[in-house]
Amino acid sequence: MQDFVKILGLKHRREVAGKSAIFSGEHFVLEETDWYLLNLFRLWWHYGISFLRLQMWVEEVMEKFMRIYKYQAHGYAFSSLEELLRSLGGDTFVNMTQRSVAESLLEVGVTQRFVDDVIAAVLRSSYGQSVLVPAFAGAMLLAGSQGSTWAVEGGNKLVCSGLLKLTKANIIPARVTGVSLHSSEGRALYQVHYEGSEGQGSAFYDMVVVTTPLHPNRSNFTFENFKPPIADFPGAFQPSVTSVVHGYLNSSYFGFPDPQLENLFYLSGVEWVASSMEMIAVAAKNVALLAYNRWYQDLEKIDQKDLMHKVKTEL
């Protein structure tokens, strides 16, 4: 994503200064100070070396995840999410989508208290989820909560709109209602149906990328003439509602006179694996590479095994 920001001439948004704390509903479990060593001591005093084990676990996952950029730089793509995950971390990554982050962390020696106090607070504030969220999604989120992430000045949406403008794509301002499959001279041809301000319309394409969720009650998207038929995907999304209130936090409730001290935490497909800008960017490039490789019949660049060894050899 940093490469996109440089290409588009965007700027990093400045961080808002402040301290963090974890509130249990009755008292502060942990408060950040201005002194780094004191913060480390407090973490050790409350949770032992759980925070180190957490960091080691996240770094191990992220080190393997970062392989995707090397694979994509060499033009490799994957036809399914499972193949992509398996190429990065083998069966371990695939299994991480089927077990909870709490289970995985407890297995590597993180204490239950640390999971309940810290991990639960981070997941609740970012995903609106509990520690039962899948381990892979939890690892992506925890990696992004350790201070190394950043946002774009003016909003991350500028990355999408900037890239769209850069490609000089022909944009049709309409809502897609469905896709029907046809045949032309022995090859597949896709008719995209849409509704716009000027009424209904359609257009034919050699390739179609569907970016809307196909889970029940998420879209009125239809597929015609596909065999076997394309059914709704299993599972359901959890709606999250954010209320933005203009005002100041009543810091006296927490015993603080200065409201500028909390970052308060409350302790109480690719989106399907982990929801983040980076995961969306990775998935988008994977689709682009997959489409390119299939179009030009470069099948050796799809679902390759042992890519780490192969890429080293190419280098």
PDB file of C-alpha atoms in Angstrom, residues 14-22 28 30-36 39 145 147 249 256 258-265:
ATOM      1  CA  ARG A  14      -0.317  12.718  11.264  1.00  0.00           C
ATOM      2  CA  GLU A  15      -0.868  10.669  14.383  1.00  0.00           C
ATOM      3  CA  VAL A  16      -2.961  12.165  17.189  1.00  0.00           C
ATOM      4  CA  ALA A  17      -0.889  12.412  20.352  1.00  0.00           C
ATOM      5  CA  GLY A  18      -2.279  10.683  23.413  1.00  0.00           C
ATOM      6  CA  LYS A  19      -2.006   7.796  25.825  1.00  0.00           C
ATOM      7  CA  SER A  20      -3.892   4.528  25.996  1.00  0.00           C
ATOM      8  CA  ALA A  21      -5.521   2.736  28.878  1.00  0.00           C
ATOM      9  CA  ILE A  22      -7.683  -0.329  29.468  1.00  0.00           C
ATOM     10  CA  PHE A  28      -8.292   1.036  34.997  1.00  0.00           C
ATOM     11  CA  LEU A  30      -3.526  -0.681  32.805  1.00  0.00           C
ATOM     12  CA  GLU A  31      -2.491   2.905  31.989  1.00  0.00           C
ATOM     13  CA  GLU A  32       0.185   4.102  29.588  1.00  0.00           C
ATOM     14  CA  THR A  33       2.766   6.605  30.829  1.00  0.00           C
ATOM     15  CA  ASP A  34       5.328   8.888  29.189  1.00  0.00           C
ATOM     16  CA  TRP A  35       8.162   6.526  30.157  1.00  0.00           C
ATOM     17  CA  TYR A  36       8.850   3.540  27.899  1.00  0.00           C
ATOM     18  CA  ASN A  39       5.307   0.894  30.494  1.00  0.00           C
ATOM     19  CA  SER A 145      -2.615  -2.322  16.443  1.00  0.00           C
ATOM     20  CA  GLY A 147       1.796   1.222  16.131  1.00  0.00           C
ATOM     21  CA  LEU A 249     -15.320  12.677  27.058  1.00  0.00           C
ATOM     22  CA  PHE A 256      -8.725  12.277  34.940  1.00  0.00           C
ATOM     23  CA  ASP A 258      -7.619  16.371  31.276  1.00  0.00           C
ATOM     24  CA  PRO A 259      -9.765  14.829  28.496  1.00  0.00           C
ATOM     25  CA  GLN A 260      -6.741  14.724  26.175  1.00  0.00           C
ATOM     26  CA  LEU A 261      -5.223  11.796  28.210  1.00  0.00           C
ATOM     27  CA  GLU A 262      -7.567   8.314  27.012  1.00  0.00           C
ATOM     28  CA  ASN A 263      -7.643   6.484  23.644  1.00  0.00           C
ATOM     29  CA  LEU A 264     -10.063   4.538  25.778  1.00  0.00           C
ATOM     30  CA  PHE A 265     -10.531   0.807  25.241  1.00  0.00           C
TER      31      PHE A 265
END
